[in-house]
Coordinates of C-alpha atoms and ligand atoms in Angstrom, one line a residue:
M1330 CA 0.0 0.0 0.0
D1331 CA 1.4 3.5 -1.0
K1332 CA 2.5 5.3 2.1
N1333 CA 0.6 8.4 1.0
F1334 CA -2.7 6.6 1.0
I1335 CA -4.9 6.9 4.1
T1336 CA -6.7 3.6 4.6
V1337 CA -10.0 3.1 6.3
T1338 CA -8.2 0.9 8.9
S1339 CA -4.8 -0.5 9.8
P1340 CA -4.2 -3.8 11.5
L1341 CA -3.2 -4.0 15.1
L1342 CA 0.2 -5.8 15.1
P1343 CA 2.0 -7.2 18.1
D1344 CA 5.6 -6.2 18.8
L1345 CA 7.6 -8.3 16.4
D1346 CA 10.3 -9.4 18.9
E1347 CA 7.7 -10.5 21.4
F1348 CA 5.9 -12.4 18.7
H1349 CA 9.1 -14.0 17.7
E1350 CA 9.6 -15.2 21.2
M1351 CA 6.2 -16.9 21.2
L1352 CA 6.9 -18.4 17.8
R1353 CA 10.1 -19.9 19.3
E1354 CA 7.9 -21.6 22.0
I1355 CA 5.7 -23.1 19.3
W1356 CA 8.8 -24.3 17.5
D1357 CA 10.1 -25.8 20.7
R1358 CA 6.8 -27.5 21.5
K1359 CA 6.3 -28.6 17.9
W1360 CA 2.6 -28.3 18.4
V1361 CA 1.1 -26.0 15.8
T1362 CA -2.7 -26.4 16.0
N1363 CA -5.5 -28.6 17.4
N1364 CA -6.2 -27.1 20.8
G1365 CA -2.6 -26.2 21.7
D1366 CA -1.3 -24.3 24.7
F1367 CA -1.7 -20.8 23.2
H1368 CA -5.2 -21.7 21.9
K1369 CA -6.2 -22.6 25.5
R1370 CA -4.6 -19.6 27.0
F1371 CA -6.1 -17.3 24.3
E1372 CA -9.6 -18.6 25.1
A1373 CA -9.1 -18.1 28.8
A1374 CA -7.7 -14.6 28.3
L1375 CA -10.6 -13.6 26.0
C1376 CA -13.2 -14.8 28.5
E1377 CA -11.7 -12.6 31.1
Y1378 CA -11.2 -9.6 28.9
L1379 CA -14.6 -9.8 27.3
K1380 CA -16.4 -10.8 30.5
V1381 CA -18.1 -13.8 28.9
P1382 CA -18.5 -17.3 30.4
Y1383 CA -17.4 -19.4 27.4
I1384 CA -15.7 -18.8 24.1
S1385 CA -14.5 -20.9 21.3
V1386 CA -12.0 -19.4 18.9
F1387 CA -12.1 -20.0 15.1
T1388 CA -10.0 -19.6 12.0
N1389 CA -12.2 -16.7 10.8
G1390 CA -15.4 -14.8 11.7
T1391 CA -17.6 -16.5 9.1
L1392 CA -17.3 -20.1 10.4
P1393 CA -18.6 -19.3 13.8
L1394 CA -21.8 -18.0 12.1
I1395 CA -22.2 -21.2 10.1
T1396 CA -21.3 -23.4 13.1
A1397 CA -23.8 -21.6 15.4
L1398 CA -26.6 -22.3 13.0
Q1399 CA -25.5 -25.9 12.9
A1400 CA -25.2 -26.3 16.6
L1401 CA -28.7 -24.9 17.2
N1402 CA -30.2 -27.0 14.4
I1403 CA -31.6 -23.9 12.7
S1404 CA -33.6 -24.5 9.6
G1405 CA -36.4 -23.0 7.5
E1406 CA -36.4 -19.2 7.7
V1407 CA -34.2 -16.8 9.7
I1408 CA -35.0 -13.1 10.2
T1409 CA -32.0 -10.8 9.6
T1410 CA -31.0 -7.5 8.1
P1411 CA -29.4 -6.6 4.8
Y1412 CA -27.3 -3.8 6.2
S1413 CA -24.2 -5.9 7.0
F1414 CA -21.2 -7.6 5.4
V1415 CA -22.3 -10.4 3.1
A1416 CA -21.0 -13.1 5.4
T1417 CA -24.0 -12.6 7.7
T1418 CA -26.5 -13.8 5.1
H1419 CA -24.1 -16.2 3.4
S1420 CA -23.9 -18.2 6.6
L1421 CA -27.7 -18.8 6.3
W1422 CA -27.3 -19.8 2.7
W1423 CA -24.6 -22.2 3.5
N1424 CA -27.0 -23.9 5.9
G1425 CA -29.8 -24.1 3.4
I1426 CA -31.8 -21.5 5.3
K1427 CA -33.9 -18.8 3.7
P1428 CA -33.0 -15.3 4.8
V1429 CA -35.9 -13.0 5.5
F1430 CA -34.8 -9.4 5.5
V1431 CA -36.3 -6.9 8.0
D1432 CA -35.5 -3.2 7.9
I1433 CA -33.2 -1.5 10.3
D1434 CA -33.7 1.1 13.1
P1435 CA -31.9 4.2 11.7
A1436 CA -30.9 5.1 15.3
T1437 CA -28.6 2.0 15.6
G1438 CA -28.2 0.5 12.1
G1439 CA -29.4 -2.8 13.7
I1440 CA -32.7 -4.6 13.2
D1441 CA -35.8 -2.7 14.0
P1442 CA -37.6 -4.9 16.6
D1443 CA -41.0 -3.2 15.7
R1444 CA -40.8 -4.9 12.3
I1445 CA -39.8 -8.4 13.3
E1446 CA -43.2 -9.8 14.3
S1447 CA -44.8 -9.2 10.9
A1448 CA -42.0 -11.1 9.2
I1449 CA -42.4 -14.3 11.4
T1450 CA -44.0 -17.3 9.6
P1451 CA -44.5 -20.9 10.8
R1452 CA -41.1 -21.6 9.2
T1453 CA -39.2 -19.0 11.2
T1454 CA -36.7 -20.6 13.6
A1455 CA -34.3 -17.8 14.6
I1456 CA -33.4 -14.1 14.4
M1457 CA -29.8 -13.1 13.4
P1458 CA -29.3 -9.4 14.2
V1459 CA -26.1 -7.6 13.6
H1460 CA -24.5 -5.1 16.0
V1461 CA -23.4 -3.1 13.0
Y1462 CA -20.3 -0.9 13.7
G1463 CA -20.4 -2.3 17.2
K1464 CA -23.5 -0.3 18.0
P1465 CA -25.7 -2.4 20.3
C1466 CA -29.0 -3.6 18.9
R1467 CA -32.2 -3.2 20.9
T1468 CA -31.5 -6.6 22.6
R1469 CA -34.2 -6.6 25.2
E1470 CA -37.0 -6.1 22.7
I1471 CA -35.5 -8.7 20.4
Q1472 CA -35.3 -11.3 23.2
E1473 CA -38.9 -10.6 24.2
I1474 CA -40.1 -11.4 20.6
A1475 CA -37.8 -14.5 20.5
D1476 CA -39.3 -15.8 23.8
K1477 CA -42.8 -15.1 22.7
Y1478 CA -42.4 -17.1 19.5
G1479 CA -39.8 -19.7 20.7
L1480 CA -37.1 -18.4 18.4
R1481 CA -33.3 -18.6 18.8
V1482 CA -31.2 -15.5 18.6
I1483 CA -27.7 -15.5 17.1
Y1484 CA -26.0 -12.2 17.1
D1485 CA -23.5 -11.4 14.4
A1486 CA -21.2 -9.4 16.7
A1487 CA -18.3 -9.3 14.3
H1488 CA -17.9 -5.6 15.1
A1489 CA -18.7 -5.8 18.8
F1490 CA -15.4 -6.7 20.4
G1491 CA -15.3 -5.3 23.9
I1492 CA -18.7 -3.6 23.7
E1493 CA -20.4 -3.3 27.0
V1494 CA -23.8 -1.9 28.1
D1495 CA -23.9 -0.7 31.7
G1496 CA -20.8 -2.7 32.4
K1497 CA -22.2 -6.0 30.9
S1498 CA -20.8 -7.5 27.7
I1499 CA -23.2 -7.3 24.8
L1500 CA -21.8 -10.8 23.8
T1501 CA -23.9 -12.4 26.6
E1502 CA -27.2 -11.4 24.9
G1503 CA -29.2 -14.0 22.9
D1504 CA -28.2 -17.7 22.5
M1505 CA -24.8 -17.1 20.9
S1506 CA -22.7 -14.2 19.5
T1507 CA -20.0 -14.4 16.9
L1508 CA -16.8 -12.2 16.6
S1509 CA -14.4 -11.5 13.8
F1510 CA -10.7 -11.1 14.4
H1511 CA -10.0 -10.2 10.8
G1512 CA -7.0 -7.9 10.4
T1513 CA -9.3 -4.9 9.6
K1514 CA -11.0 -5.1 13.0
V1515 CA -10.2 -3.3 16.2
F1516 CA -8.8 -6.5 17.6
G1517 CA -7.3 -9.0 15.1
T1518 CA -5.4 -12.2 14.7
T1519 CA -4.8 -11.7 10.9
E1520 CA -7.7 -14.0 10.1
G1521 CA -9.7 -15.3 13.1
G1522 CA -13.0 -15.2 14.9
A1523 CA -14.9 -16.7 17.8
L1524 CA -18.2 -17.9 19.1
V1525 CA -19.4 -16.9 22.5
V1526 CA -21.8 -19.2 24.2
Q1527 CA -23.4 -19.2 27.6
D1528 CA -23.0 -22.7 29.0
E1529 CA -20.3 -25.4 29.3
K1530 CA -22.3 -28.1 27.4
T1531 CA -22.8 -25.8 24.4
K1532 CA -19.1 -24.8 24.5
K1533 CA -18.2 -28.5 24.3
R1534 CA -20.5 -29.1 21.4
I1535 CA -19.0 -26.1 19.5
D1536 CA -15.5 -27.4 20.1
Y1537 CA -16.5 -30.8 18.6
L1538 CA -18.2 -29.1 15.6
K1539 CA -15.1 -27.0 14.8
N1540 CA -13.0 -30.1 14.9
F1541 CA -14.9 -32.3 12.3
G1542 CA -17.2 -33.5 15.1
F1543 CA -14.5 -35.5 16.8
A1544 CA -15.3 -36.2 20.5
G1545 CA -12.3 -38.6 20.9
E1546 CA -9.8 -40.4 18.7
T1547 CA -12.4 -42.8 17.2
E1548 CA -15.7 -41.0 17.9
V1549 CA -17.4 -38.5 15.6
V1550 CA -20.6 -37.1 17.2
A1551 CA -21.7 -34.7 14.5
P1552 CA -20.9 -33.7 10.9
G1553 CA -18.5 -31.0 11.9
I1554 CA -16.2 -28.8 10.0
N1555 CA -12.6 -27.6 10.3
G1556 CA -12.8 -24.2 12.0
K1557 CA -9.8 -24.5 14.4
M1558 CA -7.5 -21.6 15.1
D1559 CA -3.8 -22.4 14.9
E1560 CA -1.1 -21.6 17.5
M1561 CA 0.5 -18.8 15.6
R1562 CA -2.7 -16.8 15.5
A1563 CA -3.5 -17.6 19.1
A1564 CA -0.1 -16.2 20.1
F1565 CA -0.7 -13.1 17.9
G1566 CA -4.1 -12.7 19.7
L1567 CA -2.6 -13.1 23.2
L1568 CA -0.1 -10.3 22.4
N1569 CA -2.7 -8.1 20.8
L1570 CA -5.0 -8.4 23.9
Q1571 CA -2.3 -6.5 25.9
Q1572 CA -2.5 -3.5 23.6
V1573 CA -6.1 -3.4 22.5
D1574 CA -7.3 -1.0 25.2
A1575 CA -4.7 1.5 24.1
A1576 CA -5.7 1.0 20.4
I1577 CA -9.4 1.6 21.4
E1578 CA -8.5 4.8 23.2
A1579 CA -6.4 6.0 20.2
R1580 CA -9.5 5.4 18.0
H1581 CA -11.7 7.2 20.5
Q1582 CA -9.5 10.3 20.3
V1583 CA -9.9 10.2 16.5
A1584 CA -13.7 10.0 16.9
I1585 CA -13.7 13.0 19.3
R1586 CA -11.7 15.1 16.8
Y1587 CA -13.9 14.1 13.8
R1588 CA -17.1 14.8 15.8
E1589 CA -15.9 18.2 16.9
A1590 CA -14.8 19.3 13.4
L1591 CA -17.8 17.9 11.6
R1592 CA -20.6 18.9 13.9
P1593 CA -21.1 22.3 12.3
I1594 CA -21.0 20.9 8.7
E1595 CA -24.5 21.0 7.2
G1596 CA -25.6 17.8 5.5
I1597 CA -23.0 15.6 7.3
D1598 CA -24.6 13.4 10.0
F1599 CA -22.9 11.0 12.4
W1600 CA -23.6 9.2 15.7
D1601 CA -22.5 10.2 19.2
D1602 CA -21.7 7.7 21.8
M1603 CA -24.7 6.0 23.4
P1604 CA -25.2 6.6 27.1
G1605 CA -23.9 3.7 29.3
V1606 CA -22.1 2.0 26.3
R1607 CA -18.4 1.2 26.1
H1608 CA -17.7 1.6 22.4
N1609 CA -14.8 0.3 20.4
Y1610 CA -14.6 3.0 17.6
G1611 CA -14.1 0.3 15.0
Y1612 CA -15.8 2.4 12.4
F1613 CA -16.7 6.1 11.9
P1614 CA -19.7 6.2 9.6
I1615 CA -20.9 9.6 8.3
F1616 CA -24.2 10.0 6.4
V1617 CA -24.3 12.5 3.6
D1618 CA -27.5 14.5 2.9
A1619 CA -26.7 15.6 -0.7
G1620 CA -29.4 18.4 -0.7
K1621 CA -27.9 20.1 2.4
Y1622 CA -24.2 19.2 1.8
G1623 CA -24.2 20.2 -1.9
M1624 CA -22.5 17.0 -3.0
T1625 CA -23.7 13.4 -3.2
R1626 CA -22.2 10.6 -1.1
D1627 CA -20.5 9.1 -4.2
E1628 CA -19.1 12.5 -5.2
L1629 CA -17.6 12.9 -1.7
Y1630 CA -16.3 9.3 -1.8
F1631 CA -14.5 9.8 -5.1
K1632 CA -13.2 13.2 -4.0
L1633 CA -11.7 11.6 -0.9
R1634 CA -10.1 9.0 -3.2
E1635 CA -8.6 11.7 -5.4
H1636 CA -6.9 13.0 -2.3
G1637 CA -5.5 9.5 -1.5
I1638 CA -8.1 8.8 1.2
L1639 CA -9.5 5.3 0.9
A1640 CA -12.7 5.7 2.9
R1641 CA -15.2 2.8 2.4
R1642 CA -19.0 2.6 1.8
Y1643 CA -19.7 0.0 4.4
F1644 CA -22.4 -1.3 3.8
Y1645 CA -23.2 -0.5 0.2
P1646 CA -24.7 -2.2 -1.7
L1647 CA -27.2 -3.8 0.7
I1648 CA -26.9 -7.6 0.9
S1649 CA -30.4 -7.8 -0.5
D1650 CA -29.2 -6.1 -3.7
F1651 CA -26.7 -8.7 -4.5
S1652 CA -27.8 -11.1 -7.3
T1653 CA -28.0 -14.1 -5.0
Y1654 CA -30.6 -12.5 -2.7
R1655 CA -32.3 -10.0 -5.0
G1656 CA -35.1 -12.3 -5.9
L1657 CA -36.2 -12.9 -2.3
P1658 CA -39.7 -11.5 -1.5
S1659 CA -38.2 -9.6 1.4
A1660 CA -35.4 -8.1 -0.6
T1661 CA -37.3 -5.2 -2.1
R1662 CA -36.3 -1.6 -1.4
E1663 CA -39.9 -0.8 -0.4
N1664 CA -39.5 -3.4 2.5
L1665 CA -36.2 -1.9 3.5
P1666 CA -36.5 2.0 3.3
N1667 CA -34.2 2.8 6.3
A1668 CA -31.5 0.3 5.2
T1669 CA -31.7 1.6 1.6
R1670 CA -31.3 5.2 2.8
M1671 CA -28.4 4.3 5.0
A1672 CA -26.6 2.3 2.3
D1673 CA -27.0 5.1 -0.1
T1674 CA -25.6 7.9 2.1
V1675 CA -22.9 6.2 4.2
I1676 CA -19.2 6.7 4.1
C1677 CA -16.9 5.1 6.8
L1678 CA -14.0 7.6 7.3
P1679 CA -10.5 6.3 8.1
I1680 CA -10.2 5.5 11.8
H1681 CA -7.5 3.4 13.5
H1682 CA -4.9 3.4 16.3
E1683 CA -2.1 4.9 14.1
L1684 CA -4.0 7.6 12.3
T1685 CA -1.8 10.7 12.8
P1686 CA -3.2 14.1 13.6
T1687 CA -1.9 15.2 10.2
D1688 CA -3.8 12.4 8.4
Q1689 CA -6.9 13.1 10.4
Q1690 CA -6.7 16.7 9.2
R1691 CA -6.3 15.6 5.6
V1692 CA -9.5 13.6 5.9
L1693 CA -11.3 16.5 7.6
D1694 CA -10.1 19.1 5.1
V1695 CA -11.8 17.2 2.3
V1696 CA -15.0 16.6 4.1
M1697 CA -15.1 20.2 5.3
K1698 CA -14.5 21.3 1.7
K1699 CA -11.2 23.0 2.5
R1700 CA -9.5 21.1 -0.3
Ligands
LIG318 N1 -20.0 -10.3 9.9 C1 -19.8 -9.0 9.7 C2 -20.8 -8.0 10.2 C3 -18.6 -8.6 9.2 O1 -18.3 -7.3 9.0 C4 -17.6 -9.6 8.8 C5 -16.4 -9.2 8.2 C6 -18.0 -11.0 9.0 C7 -19.2 -11.3 9.5 C8 -17.0 -12.1 8.6 O2 -15.8 -12.1 9.4 P1 -14.5 -12.7 8.7 O3 -14.8 -14.1 8.2 O4 -14.0 -11.7 7.6 O5 -13.6 -12.8 9.9 C9 -13.3 -6.4 5.2 C10 -12.9 -7.7 5.9 O6 -12.3 -8.7 5.0 C11 -14.1 -8.4 6.6 O7 -13.5 -9.2 7.7 C12 -15.0 -7.4 7.3 N2 -16.2 -8.0 7.8 C13 -15.4 -6.4 6.2 C14 -16.4 -5.3 6.8 O8 -14.3 -5.7 5.7 P2 -12.8 -5.6 2.8 O9 -13.1 -6.2 1.5 O10 -13.3 -4.2 3.0 O11 -11.3 -5.6 3.1 P3 -10.1 -4.9 2.4 O12 -9.1 -6.0 2.0 O13 -10.6 -4.1 1.2 O14 -9.4 -4.0 3.5 C15 -10.0 -2.7 3.8 C16 -8.8 -1.8 4.2 O15 -8.1 -2.2 5.3 C17 -7.8 -1.7 3.1 O16 -8.1 -0.6 2.2 C18 -6.5 -1.4 3.8 C19 -6.7 -2.0 5.2 N3 -6.0 -3.2 5.3 C20 -6.6 -4.4 5.0 C21 -5.9 -5.6 5.1 C22 -6.5 -6.9 4.7 C23 -4.7 -3.2 5.8 O17 -4.2 -2.1 6.2 N4 -4.0 -4.4 6.0 C24 -4.6 -5.6 5.7 O18 -3.9 -6.6 5.9 O19 -13.5 -6.6 3.9

């Protein structure tokens, strides 16, 4: 990547010498994967950091979604939102489940609980909401509906690393939550992910499922998959855990500066922190009102690119607009007005732990039309 480009994010990397020391341990042990020492330590450290009872780490953030659906025997139809990364809906497709798209609440970007009940049919078995950008969904209302209709709730919490509401981890909501540790995330292990579950029995089942279903040398208890995280990535994760708080605080400072500078700009909207929520500042979405701002979202997006600023339009197009899903009855723009508006107006500005004040100003100058 050209050094003059400002990218939307930058991976959190451990100190190379410390990583090397841990690699040396792996070399000495000659144990590289399959529930090794670092894998065990990483899961324990994550439980403590995230304040969750049980976690199972995976090789990416998509397999936990697929595995969660398998573990809970989800079939038929699942209610979800189109305002996310494609992996959310793909995980349903890979399990032969029909996605039913419900519109989002413009205040959070997550599913609008007021629209869930009318989408429930006799084939509905679960709800898969997304804490998009790490903003907590309206979890209490979602759970009330799930309880009323006997549905499971699997949260795609890929963006929600470390998010807490009133001191409680958002990852303890619903039946299960998934995380992504992709290099573009606040906390990463190059590729990686995890599934958070609430009890020991389910944790055991997940561990079987991510290891082909093996429950012993000669016993396979379910048609599992290979989702295991290797020792190198577990070591990488253990080191990154030590510096993730500092990285989140650095991102927080960028968010403060952006908000202060952009608040007076007409036609540029953004979210403030939610009361009682510990945010992780993984993304800084702004929403462009072309009429007021005098430029469309895409005009601003390409202007940023001309200035070497590689902002991203997460999440445009909507998942429901991709050819695989376009034909679904729930995929129409009429059914999804809030998601459509958000997808058509969003730009995620660069935000990461190493974004210098000079680079922050370069971004702001373009958005504030000073360049
Ligand atoms: N659910 C949700 C809600 C998700 O957002 C995601 C993933 C998943 C599930 C699935 O989790 P994983 O299976 O991926 O663990 C990225 C990521 O690949 C993806 O993980 C993420 N969501 C999605 C929102 O964004 P791209 O296509 O935007 O990545 P890319 O390669 O264009 O990178 C973006 C920018 O980041 C680059 O311009 C520069 C910077 N970058 C990227 C990489 C890979 C670096 O500086 N270094 C790097 O190594 O998808």
